[in-house]
Short mmCIF file of C-alpha atoms and ligand atoms in Angstrom, two decimals:
data_model
loop_
_atom_site.label_atom_id
_atom_site.label_comp_id
_atom_site.label_asym_id
_atom_site.label_seq_id
_atom_site.Cartn_x
_atom_site.Cartn_y
_atom_site.Cartn_z
CA UNK A 1 15.65 -16.90 -0.40
CA UNK A 2 12.82 -19.45 0.35
CA UNK A 3 15.21 -21.99 2.19
CA UNK A 4 13.68 -22.94 5.65
CA UNK A 5 10.99 -20.67 5.15
CA UNK A 6 7.32 -21.82 6.20
CA UNK A 7 4.95 -21.53 3.22
CA UNK A 8 1.36 -22.23 3.15
CA UNK A 9 0.08 -23.15 -0.09
CA UNK A 10 -3.37 -22.47 -0.59
CA UNK A 11 -5.30 -24.30 -3.65
CA UNK A 12 -8.59 -23.80 -4.77
CA UNK A 13 -10.59 -25.28 -7.52
CA UNK A 14 -9.50 -24.94 -11.14
CA UNK A 15 -8.01 -27.08 -13.63
CA UNK A 16 -4.48 -25.38 -12.99
CA UNK A 17 -4.46 -27.23 -9.91
CA UNK A 18 -2.14 -29.83 -11.86
CA UNK A 19 0.39 -26.75 -11.95
CA UNK A 20 0.21 -26.24 -7.76
CA UNK A 21 1.54 -29.76 -7.60
CA UNK A 22 4.62 -28.70 -9.46
CA UNK A 23 4.81 -25.51 -7.39
CA UNK A 24 4.85 -27.75 -4.23
CA UNK A 25 7.54 -29.86 -5.50
CA UNK A 26 9.70 -26.84 -6.69
CA UNK A 27 9.09 -24.97 -3.32
CA UNK A 28 10.46 -28.16 -1.15
CA UNK A 29 13.03 -28.54 -3.54
CA UNK A 30 14.15 -25.16 -2.80
CA UNK A 31 14.01 -25.67 0.82
CA UNK A 32 10.87 -24.50 2.07
CA UNK A 33 8.53 -26.18 4.30
CA UNK A 34 5.15 -26.46 2.60
CA UNK A 35 2.01 -27.11 4.11
CA UNK A 36 -0.99 -27.26 1.84
CA UNK A 37 -4.63 -26.19 2.31
CA UNK A 38 -7.28 -27.14 -0.12
CA UNK A 39 -10.51 -26.16 -0.59
CA UNK A 40 -13.06 -29.25 -1.31
CA UNK A 41 -13.47 -28.30 -4.99
CA UNK A 42 -9.65 -28.26 -5.44
CA UNK A 43 -9.83 -31.98 -4.38
CA UNK A 44 -12.04 -32.79 -7.19
CA UNK A 45 -9.09 -32.06 -9.51
CA UNK A 46 -6.19 -33.60 -7.60
CA UNK A 47 -6.40 -35.73 -4.14
CA UNK A 48 -4.83 -34.34 -1.20
CA UNK A 49 -2.55 -37.24 -0.83
CA UNK A 50 -0.77 -36.26 -4.17
CA UNK A 51 0.00 -32.77 -2.48
CA UNK A 52 0.71 -34.83 1.01
CA UNK A 53 3.34 -37.02 -0.85
CA UNK A 54 5.09 -33.82 -2.39
CA UNK A 55 5.36 -31.58 0.39
CA UNK A 56 5.66 -34.50 3.16
CA UNK A 57 3.25 -32.72 5.25
CA UNK A 58 -0.49 -33.52 6.56
CA UNK A 59 -2.92 -31.50 4.05
CA UNK A 60 -5.50 -29.15 5.63
CA UNK A 61 -9.31 -29.22 4.36
CA UNK A 62 -11.72 -29.39 7.40
CA UNK A 63 -11.91 -26.56 9.57
CA UNK A 64 -13.55 -28.62 12.39
CA UNK A 65 -10.60 -31.32 12.12
CA UNK A 66 -8.83 -30.59 15.23
CA UNK A 67 -6.27 -33.28 15.51
CA UNK A 68 -4.11 -31.77 18.42
CA UNK A 69 -6.28 -30.68 21.11
CA UNK A 70 -3.52 -28.41 22.54
CA UNK A 71 -3.95 -26.29 19.31
CA UNK A 72 -6.51 -24.50 17.30
CA UNK A 73 -5.38 -25.57 13.92
CA UNK A 74 -6.27 -22.86 11.72
CA UNK A 75 -4.91 -20.19 14.19
CA UNK A 76 -1.68 -22.18 14.48
CA UNK A 77 -1.24 -22.69 10.61
CA UNK A 78 -2.05 -18.93 10.28
CA UNK A 79 0.79 -17.96 12.81
CA UNK A 80 3.55 -20.82 11.26
CA UNK A 81 3.20 -19.05 7.96
CA UNK A 82 6.18 -17.02 6.87
CA UNK A 83 4.67 -16.58 3.31
CA UNK A 84 1.24 -17.36 2.13
CA UNK A 85 0.73 -18.65 -1.74
CA UNK A 86 -2.68 -18.96 -3.25
CA UNK A 87 -2.08 -20.83 -6.74
CA UNK A 88 -4.48 -21.49 -8.38
CA UNK A 89 -6.90 -18.44 -6.89
CA UNK A 90 -10.33 -18.99 -8.50
CA UNK A 91 -12.73 -16.31 -8.89
CA UNK A 92 -14.84 -17.76 -6.27
CA UNK A 93 -11.98 -17.69 -3.78
CA UNK A 94 -11.18 -14.26 -4.47
CA UNK A 95 -14.69 -13.30 -3.91
CA UNK A 96 -14.85 -14.86 -0.84
CA UNK A 97 -11.76 -13.15 0.45
CA UNK A 98 -12.67 -9.61 -0.53
CA UNK A 99 -15.80 -10.45 1.37
CA UNK A 100 -14.01 -11.27 4.58
CA UNK A 101 -15.76 -14.62 4.22
CA UNK A 102 -14.40 -17.26 6.31
CA UNK A 103 -15.95 -20.75 5.26
CA UNK A 104 -13.69 -23.27 5.13
CA UNK A 105 -10.36 -23.96 6.46
CA UNK A 106 -8.52 -22.17 3.77
CA UNK A 107 -10.50 -18.91 4.16
CA UNK A 108 -10.43 -19.03 7.69
CA UNK A 109 -6.81 -19.37 7.96
CA UNK A 110 -6.50 -16.49 5.42
CA UNK A 111 -8.18 -14.20 7.72
CA UNK A 112 -5.83 -15.08 10.48
CA UNK A 113 -2.59 -14.79 9.32
CA UNK A 114 -0.39 -11.92 9.24
CA UNK A 115 2.04 -13.27 6.76
CA UNK A 116 2.55 -12.04 3.25
CA UNK A 117 -0.24 -13.12 0.80
CA UNK A 118 0.58 -13.95 -2.68
CA UNK A 119 -2.38 -14.42 -4.92
CA UNK A 120 -2.01 -16.08 -8.56
CA UNK A 121 -5.19 -16.20 -10.04
CA UNK A 122 -6.46 -18.77 -12.78
CA UNK A 123 -9.68 -18.50 -14.55
CA UNK A 124 -11.19 -18.00 -17.94
CA UNK A 125 -10.38 -14.58 -19.73
CA UNK A 126 -14.05 -13.37 -19.65
CA UNK A 127 -14.42 -14.20 -15.91
CA UNK A 128 -11.35 -12.28 -15.19
CA UNK A 129 -12.16 -9.33 -16.98
CA UNK A 130 -15.54 -9.29 -15.31
CA UNK A 131 -16.19 -6.13 -13.33
CA UNK A 132 -17.08 -8.11 -10.06
CA UNK A 133 -13.75 -10.21 -10.32
CA UNK A 134 -11.77 -6.89 -11.02
CA UNK A 135 -13.38 -5.01 -8.13
CA UNK A 136 -12.82 -7.85 -5.71
CA UNK A 137 -9.14 -7.92 -6.83
CA UNK A 138 -9.01 -3.93 -6.29
CA UNK A 139 -10.33 -4.57 -3.00
CA UNK A 140 -7.59 -7.16 -2.09
CA UNK A 141 -4.92 -4.81 -3.56
CA UNK A 142 -5.98 -2.17 -1.36
CA UNK A 143 -5.74 -4.43 1.51
CA UNK A 144 -1.95 -5.10 0.59
CA UNK A 145 -2.40 -8.66 -0.61
CA UNK A 146 0.04 -9.16 -3.96
CA UNK A 147 -1.18 -10.45 -7.15
CA UNK A 148 0.79 -12.93 -9.46
CA UNK A 149 -0.91 -11.83 -12.68
CA UNK A 150 -1.90 -14.69 -15.08
CA UNK A 151 -0.27 -15.23 -18.06
CA UNK A 152 -1.95 -15.22 -21.41
CA UNK A 153 -2.01 -18.14 -23.72
CA UNK A 154 -4.28 -21.28 -24.13
CA UNK A 155 -6.74 -21.72 -21.46
CA UNK A 156 -8.52 -25.03 -20.50
CA UNK A 157 -11.69 -23.74 -21.70
CA UNK A 158 -10.56 -23.18 -25.24
CA UNK A 159 -10.10 -19.30 -25.09
CA UNK A 160 -6.93 -17.75 -25.81
CA UNK A 161 -6.55 -14.52 -23.32
CA UNK A 162 -5.54 -13.86 -19.79
CA UNK A 163 -6.21 -16.09 -17.25
CA UNK A 164 -3.23 -18.78 -17.41
CA UNK A 165 -1.77 -19.44 -14.05
CA UNK A 166 1.70 -18.26 -14.09
CA UNK A 167 4.11 -20.98 -14.41
CA UNK A 168 5.61 -22.38 -11.07
CA UNK A 169 9.17 -21.06 -11.72
CA UNK A 170 7.94 -17.52 -12.33
CA UNK A 171 5.76 -17.50 -9.25
CA UNK A 172 8.69 -18.50 -7.23
CA UNK A 173 11.10 -15.86 -8.80
CA UNK A 174 8.57 -13.23 -8.50
CA UNK A 175 7.97 -14.11 -4.37
CA UNK A 176 11.68 -14.03 -4.23
CA UNK A 177 12.51 -10.80 -5.78
CA UNK A 178 9.50 -9.32 -3.76
CA UNK A 179 10.80 -11.04 -0.22
CA UNK A 180 14.44 -9.45 -1.56
CA UNK A 181 13.01 -5.91 -1.80
CA UNK A 182 11.39 -6.24 1.80
CA UNK A 183 14.99 -6.44 3.43
CA UNK A 184 15.86 -3.02 2.01
CA UNK A 185 14.61 -0.66 4.32
CA UNK A 186 14.19 -3.43 7.30
CA UNK A 187 14.92 -2.05 10.64
CA UNK A 188 14.09 1.92 9.08
CA UNK A 189 11.41 4.11 10.33
CA UNK A 190 9.47 6.36 7.84
CA UNK A 191 7.40 8.94 8.77
CA UNK A 192 4.75 9.67 5.87
CA UNK A 193 1.87 12.72 5.91
CA UNK A 194 -0.89 12.47 3.62
CA UNK A 195 -4.28 13.97 2.32
CA UNK A 196 -5.66 17.56 3.31
CA UNK A 197 -6.34 19.28 6.55
CA UNK A 198 -9.69 20.68 7.62
CA UNK A 199 -9.43 24.05 9.21
CA UNK A 200 -13.21 24.54 10.88
CA UNK A 201 -15.37 27.58 10.70
CA UNK A 202 -18.54 26.43 12.47
CA UNK A 203 -19.80 23.12 13.23
CA UNK A 204 -21.31 22.87 9.51
CA UNK A 205 -18.06 24.48 7.36
CA UNK A 206 -14.58 23.99 7.08
CA UNK A 207 -11.66 25.37 4.76
CA UNK A 208 -9.85 22.29 3.08
CA UNK A 209 -8.24 21.60 -0.57
CA UNK A 210 -8.60 19.01 -3.00
CA UNK A 211 -6.02 16.50 -1.90
CA UNK A 212 -7.26 12.78 -1.88
CA UNK A 213 -4.20 11.40 -0.10
CA UNK A 214 -3.74 8.71 -2.80
CA UNK A 215 0.00 9.71 -3.26
CA UNK A 216 0.64 9.86 0.45
CA UNK A 217 -0.89 6.24 1.04
CA UNK A 218 0.69 4.51 -2.12
CA UNK A 219 3.90 5.74 -0.62
CA UNK A 220 2.97 4.37 2.82
CA UNK A 221 2.07 1.08 1.12
CA UNK A 222 5.19 1.03 -0.74
CA UNK A 223 7.31 1.78 2.20
CA UNK A 224 5.92 -1.24 4.02
CA UNK A 225 6.92 -3.49 1.03
CA UNK A 226 10.74 -2.04 1.49
CA UNK A 227 10.11 -3.64 5.23
CA UNK A 228 10.08 -0.16 6.85
CA UNK A 229 8.06 0.38 9.84
CA UNK A 230 5.99 3.00 8.63
CA UNK A 231 3.84 5.84 10.40
CA UNK A 232 1.23 7.61 8.49
CA UNK A 233 -0.21 10.53 9.73
CA UNK A 234 -3.37 11.43 7.63
CA UNK A 235 -5.80 14.15 7.51
CA UNK A 236 -9.35 13.27 6.39
CA UNK A 237 -9.53 10.80 3.36
CA UNK A 238 -11.63 8.04 2.19
CA UNK A 239 -9.11 5.84 1.68
CA UNK A 240 -8.41 2.40 3.57
CA UNK A 241 -5.29 2.26 5.91
CA UNK A 242 -2.59 0.35 4.10
CA UNK A 243 -1.74 -3.12 5.53
CA UNK A 244 1.26 -3.07 8.08
CA UNK A 245 1.27 0.73 8.64
CA UNK A 246 0.93 2.37 11.98
CA UNK A 247 -1.81 5.17 11.36
CA UNK A 248 -2.56 8.24 13.06
CA UNK A 249 -5.53 10.24 11.91
CA UNK A 250 -5.68 14.11 12.56
CA UNK A 251 -7.93 17.02 11.16
CA UNK A 252 -6.15 20.21 11.41
CA UNK A 253 -2.48 21.67 10.56
CA UNK A 254 -2.19 22.08 14.16
CA UNK A 255 -3.13 18.63 15.10
CA UNK A 256 -0.70 17.14 12.23
CA UNK A 257 2.06 19.32 13.38
CA UNK A 258 1.56 18.05 16.78
CA UNK A 259 1.49 14.41 15.84
CA UNK A 260 4.66 14.59 13.33
CA UNK A 261 6.39 16.75 15.74
CA UNK A 262 6.10 13.66 18.51
CA UNK A 263 7.41 11.13 16.43
CA UNK A 264 10.22 13.00 14.44
CA UNK A 265 13.11 12.65 16.64
CA UNK A 266 13.03 8.47 16.09
CA UNK A 267 12.72 8.61 12.20
CA UNK A 268 14.92 7.82 9.88
CA UNK A 269 12.77 9.24 6.61
CA UNK A 270 10.23 11.78 6.75
CA UNK A 271 8.24 12.38 3.65
CA UNK A 272 5.81 15.13 3.46
CA UNK A 273 3.00 14.60 1.05
CA UNK A 274 0.15 16.35 2.88
CA UNK A 275 -1.54 19.34 1.54
CA UNK A 276 -1.50 21.11 4.78
CA UNK A 277 -4.07 24.35 5.11
CA UNK A 278 -1.68 27.30 5.28
CA UNK A 279 -4.43 29.26 6.79
CA UNK A 280 -7.07 28.85 9.19
CA UNK A 281 -9.98 31.06 10.72
CA UNK A 282 -9.02 33.07 13.48
CA UNK A 283 -12.22 32.14 15.33
CA UNK A 284 -14.32 28.62 15.23
CA UNK A 285 -17.76 29.43 16.07
CA UNK A 286 -19.76 27.01 18.56
CA UNK A 287 -22.99 27.52 16.73
CA UNK A 288 -23.73 27.64 13.14
CA UNK A 289 -23.12 31.09 11.34
CA UNK A 290 -26.67 32.49 10.12
CA UNK A 291 -26.52 34.24 7.04
CA UNK A 292 -26.91 37.67 6.67
CA UNK A 293 -27.49 40.12 3.70
CA UNK A 294 -24.42 41.40 1.94
CA UNK A 295 -20.91 40.08 1.61
CA UNK A 296 -19.04 38.33 4.67
CA UNK A 297 -15.53 38.57 5.71
CA UNK A 298 -13.90 35.75 7.80
CA UNK A 299 -10.54 36.60 9.37
CA UNK A 300 -8.09 33.93 8.54
CA UNK A 301 -4.31 33.32 9.84
CA UNK A 302 -1.27 31.34 8.80
CA UNK A 303 -0.99 27.85 10.33
CA UNK A 304 2.47 26.43 11.30
CA UNK A 305 4.71 25.46 8.40
CA UNK A 306 5.21 21.96 9.56
CA UNK A 307 7.86 21.28 6.69
CA UNK A 308 9.90 24.28 7.65
CA UNK A 309 10.16 23.39 11.40
CA UNK A 310 11.02 20.02 10.35
CA UNK A 311 13.62 21.37 8.17
CA UNK A 312 15.16 23.87 11.05
CA UNK A 313 15.25 21.24 13.53
CA UNK A 314 16.36 18.33 11.38
CA UNK A 315 19.38 15.98 13.09
CA UNK A 316 19.81 12.46 11.12
CA UNK A 317 16.59 12.33 9.07
CA UNK A 318 16.28 12.36 5.19
CA UNK A 319 13.33 14.85 4.93
CA UNK A 320 11.10 14.69 1.62
CA UNK A 321 8.93 17.67 0.64
CA UNK A 322 6.45 17.66 -1.81
CA UNK A 323 5.74 20.96 -3.75
CA UNK A 324 2.46 21.63 -5.45
CA UNK A 325 3.00 24.36 -8.13
CA UNK A 326 0.98 25.38 -10.89
CA UNK A 327 3.53 27.71 -12.73
CA UNK A 328 7.48 27.67 -13.00
CA UNK A 329 7.12 24.41 -11.28
CA UNK A 330 10.81 23.66 -11.10
CA UNK A 331 12.05 26.99 -10.16
CA UNK A 332 9.54 27.22 -7.07
CA UNK A 333 10.34 23.44 -6.25
CA UNK A 334 14.01 24.13 -6.07
CA UNK A 335 13.14 27.08 -4.05
CA UNK A 336 11.25 25.05 -1.39
CA UNK A 337 14.02 22.62 -1.52
CA UNK A 338 16.62 25.34 -0.08
CA UNK A 339 14.23 27.41 1.84
CA UNK A 340 12.87 24.38 3.91
CA UNK A 341 16.18 22.86 4.50
CA UNK A 342 15.12 19.58 2.65
CA UNK A 343 17.30 16.43 1.19
CA UNK A 344 14.70 16.11 -1.55
CA UNK A 345 11.53 17.62 -2.98
CA UNK A 346 8.69 16.04 -5.38
CA UNK A 347 7.36 18.39 -7.46
CA UNK A 348 3.85 18.45 -8.79
CA UNK A 349 2.08 20.16 -11.56
CA UNK A 350 -1.22 20.66 -9.91
CA UNK A 351 -2.54 22.88 -12.77
CA UNK A 352 -2.98 19.93 -15.05
CA UNK A 353 -6.52 17.90 -14.82
CA UNK A 354 -4.94 14.69 -15.87
CA UNK A 355 -2.66 14.06 -12.89
CA UNK A 356 -2.12 15.21 -9.59
CA UNK A 357 -4.93 16.03 -6.83
CA UNK A 358 -7.84 13.05 -6.67
CA UNK A 359 -6.26 11.60 -9.89
CA UNK A 360 -5.11 8.04 -10.29
CA UNK A 361 -2.21 8.92 -12.01
CA UNK A 362 0.62 11.47 -11.47
CA UNK A 363 3.61 12.65 -13.09
CA UNK A 364 6.39 14.26 -10.90
CA UNK A 365 9.99 15.67 -10.79
CA UNK A 366 12.21 14.36 -7.99
CA UNK A 367 15.08 17.03 -7.20
CA UNK A 368 17.54 16.32 -4.27
CA UNK A 369 19.94 18.33 -2.51
CA UNK A 370 22.66 16.10 -4.02
CA UNK A 371 21.60 17.42 -7.52
CA UNK A 372 19.76 14.43 -8.94
CA UNK A 373 16.60 15.40 -11.09
CA UNK A 374 14.69 13.07 -12.44
CA UNK A 375 11.38 13.32 -14.35
CA UNK A 376 9.10 10.19 -13.81
CA UNK A 377 6.93 9.82 -16.51
CA UNK A 378 2.90 9.72 -16.27
CA UNK A 379 1.98 6.56 -14.41
CA UNK A 380 -0.18 5.18 -11.46
CA UNK A 381 0.27 6.54 -8.19
CA UNK A 382 1.32 3.14 -6.93
CA UNK A 383 4.13 3.14 -9.65
CA UNK A 384 5.18 6.70 -8.68
CA UNK A 385 5.46 5.79 -5.11
CA UNK A 386 7.73 2.73 -5.83
CA UNK A 387 10.09 4.52 -7.94
CA UNK A 388 10.17 7.90 -5.88
CA UNK A 389 11.38 5.26 -2.79
CA UNK A 390 13.95 3.79 -5.06
CA UNK A 391 15.27 7.20 -5.73
CA UNK A 392 15.22 8.07 -1.99
CA UNK A 393 16.76 4.79 -1.05
CA UNK A 394 19.74 5.10 -3.39
CA UNK A 395 20.38 8.27 -1.85
CA UNK A 396 20.17 7.52 1.75
CA UNK A 397 22.03 4.32 1.28
CA UNK A 398 25.03 6.83 0.01
CA UNK A 399 24.83 8.50 3.43
N1 CTP B 1 3.71 22.14 4.25
C1 CTP B 1 3.66 22.12 5.55
N2 CTP B 1 3.00 22.98 6.21
C2 CTP B 1 2.22 23.78 5.82
C3 CTP B 1 2.13 24.01 4.29
C4 CTP B 1 2.62 23.14 3.72
O1 CTP B 1 4.17 21.10 6.29
N3 CTP B 1 1.46 24.51 6.73
C5 CTP B 1 4.49 21.26 3.45
C6 CTP B 1 3.49 20.04 2.51
O2 CTP B 1 3.20 19.13 3.14
C7 CTP B 1 4.69 19.99 1.47
C8 CTP B 1 5.55 21.40 1.18
O3 CTP B 1 5.04 21.97 2.49
O4 CTP B 1 5.59 19.08 1.65
C9 CTP B 1 5.21 22.27 0.35
O5 CTP B 1 3.71 22.20 0.48
P1 CTP B 1 2.94 23.35 -0.81
O6 CTP B 1 1.59 23.58 -0.29
O7 CTP B 1 3.66 23.19 -2.16
O8 CTP B 1 3.75 24.84 -0.75
P2 CTP B 1 3.81 26.09 0.51
O9 CTP B 1 4.78 25.68 1.59
O10 CTP B 1 2.34 26.12 1.38
O11 CTP B 1 4.08 27.17 0.00
P3 CTP B 1 3.46 28.02 -1.31
O12 CTP B 1 1.87 27.87 -0.70
O13 CTP B 1 3.85 29.48 -1.13
O14 CTP B 1 3.54 27.21 -2.52
#
């Protein structure tokens, strides 16, 4: 898989730099073109000449060493890369990346590249567990960077624990299988709706619901990983847009309807995980409603059922709905599958506090028109998303 691929290997300063030499060698043996970028601390452990001899390419360290006046080296290198690997990635490099710093050649190229970036951390176990490092890794994870988790074992500092750079062979296998995944939905257009909608009462008040958008955003991120062109129509959330996603921000159910209907005809797969408000105020006031004595009645009316409309007008699309239920979840889920003319429905038990709305975890049942019924055990929403897309994939492929 790596044969002919252009790989930039970023090497930062830790004792595991010696393994990066072996990684360079294995990558070139696999037929990849490898260019190495080192931090100046990495060069304290192994000289650039070693990497140059093994990669048969010039090694980059200095942003201002512009050898070719026709090119800007860091942009040229960023564009050249098909794949970017950081091994070893130190706590310092991870921290600089999570803060968007570009204070040397490596971090500058990293900011400029559009290639997938795989980060293989290596550090002392306590450093790895430190909340600052964990938080930085979470930020990078949310931005779509891929982590190759360090292994457990003897560390150079004498401790035994997690922090050892993964073995070069394993790094290559993990990257190859990830790149393989990317081919699955290559050429497919996927539309995902996420988050709540807000229906405004007056300039300071609205009706909405507890949806955080986490499930839909996780689906969007994983669909990008399968190589799809992903369109994410989202109500208001506090989540960052996943890397590689085409995002459309909407507020009301009506705006969501308009945006989705505009995109629908050209989509192959549509997943409606948004928690759309079923009702909105009949009237939205321009001025703040002043309080009065006694109860207040606000007249509300139905919004459009977007999913029902999509089901009724469906052509070639594989249409997936979500069902948020608090009781008889299978019964009501099946009912939505048929009534809304869906290909599949994902049933969420929102009555449970430990899963669903705003939680990091979810436990769902996937039901399809073709009769598959799969209960996914409780796990984090990214894992749920990955498994749901695999289930959809097996059915889309059969068509
Ligand atoms: N949905 C939609 N438009 C609406 C309401 C819901 O597209 N106005 C979609 C949701 O995105 C979800 C599915 O319909 O994919 C089911 O939503 P849910 O809230 O579980 O059910 P409802 O259809 O609203 O039905 P009920 O309130 O009776 O459970």
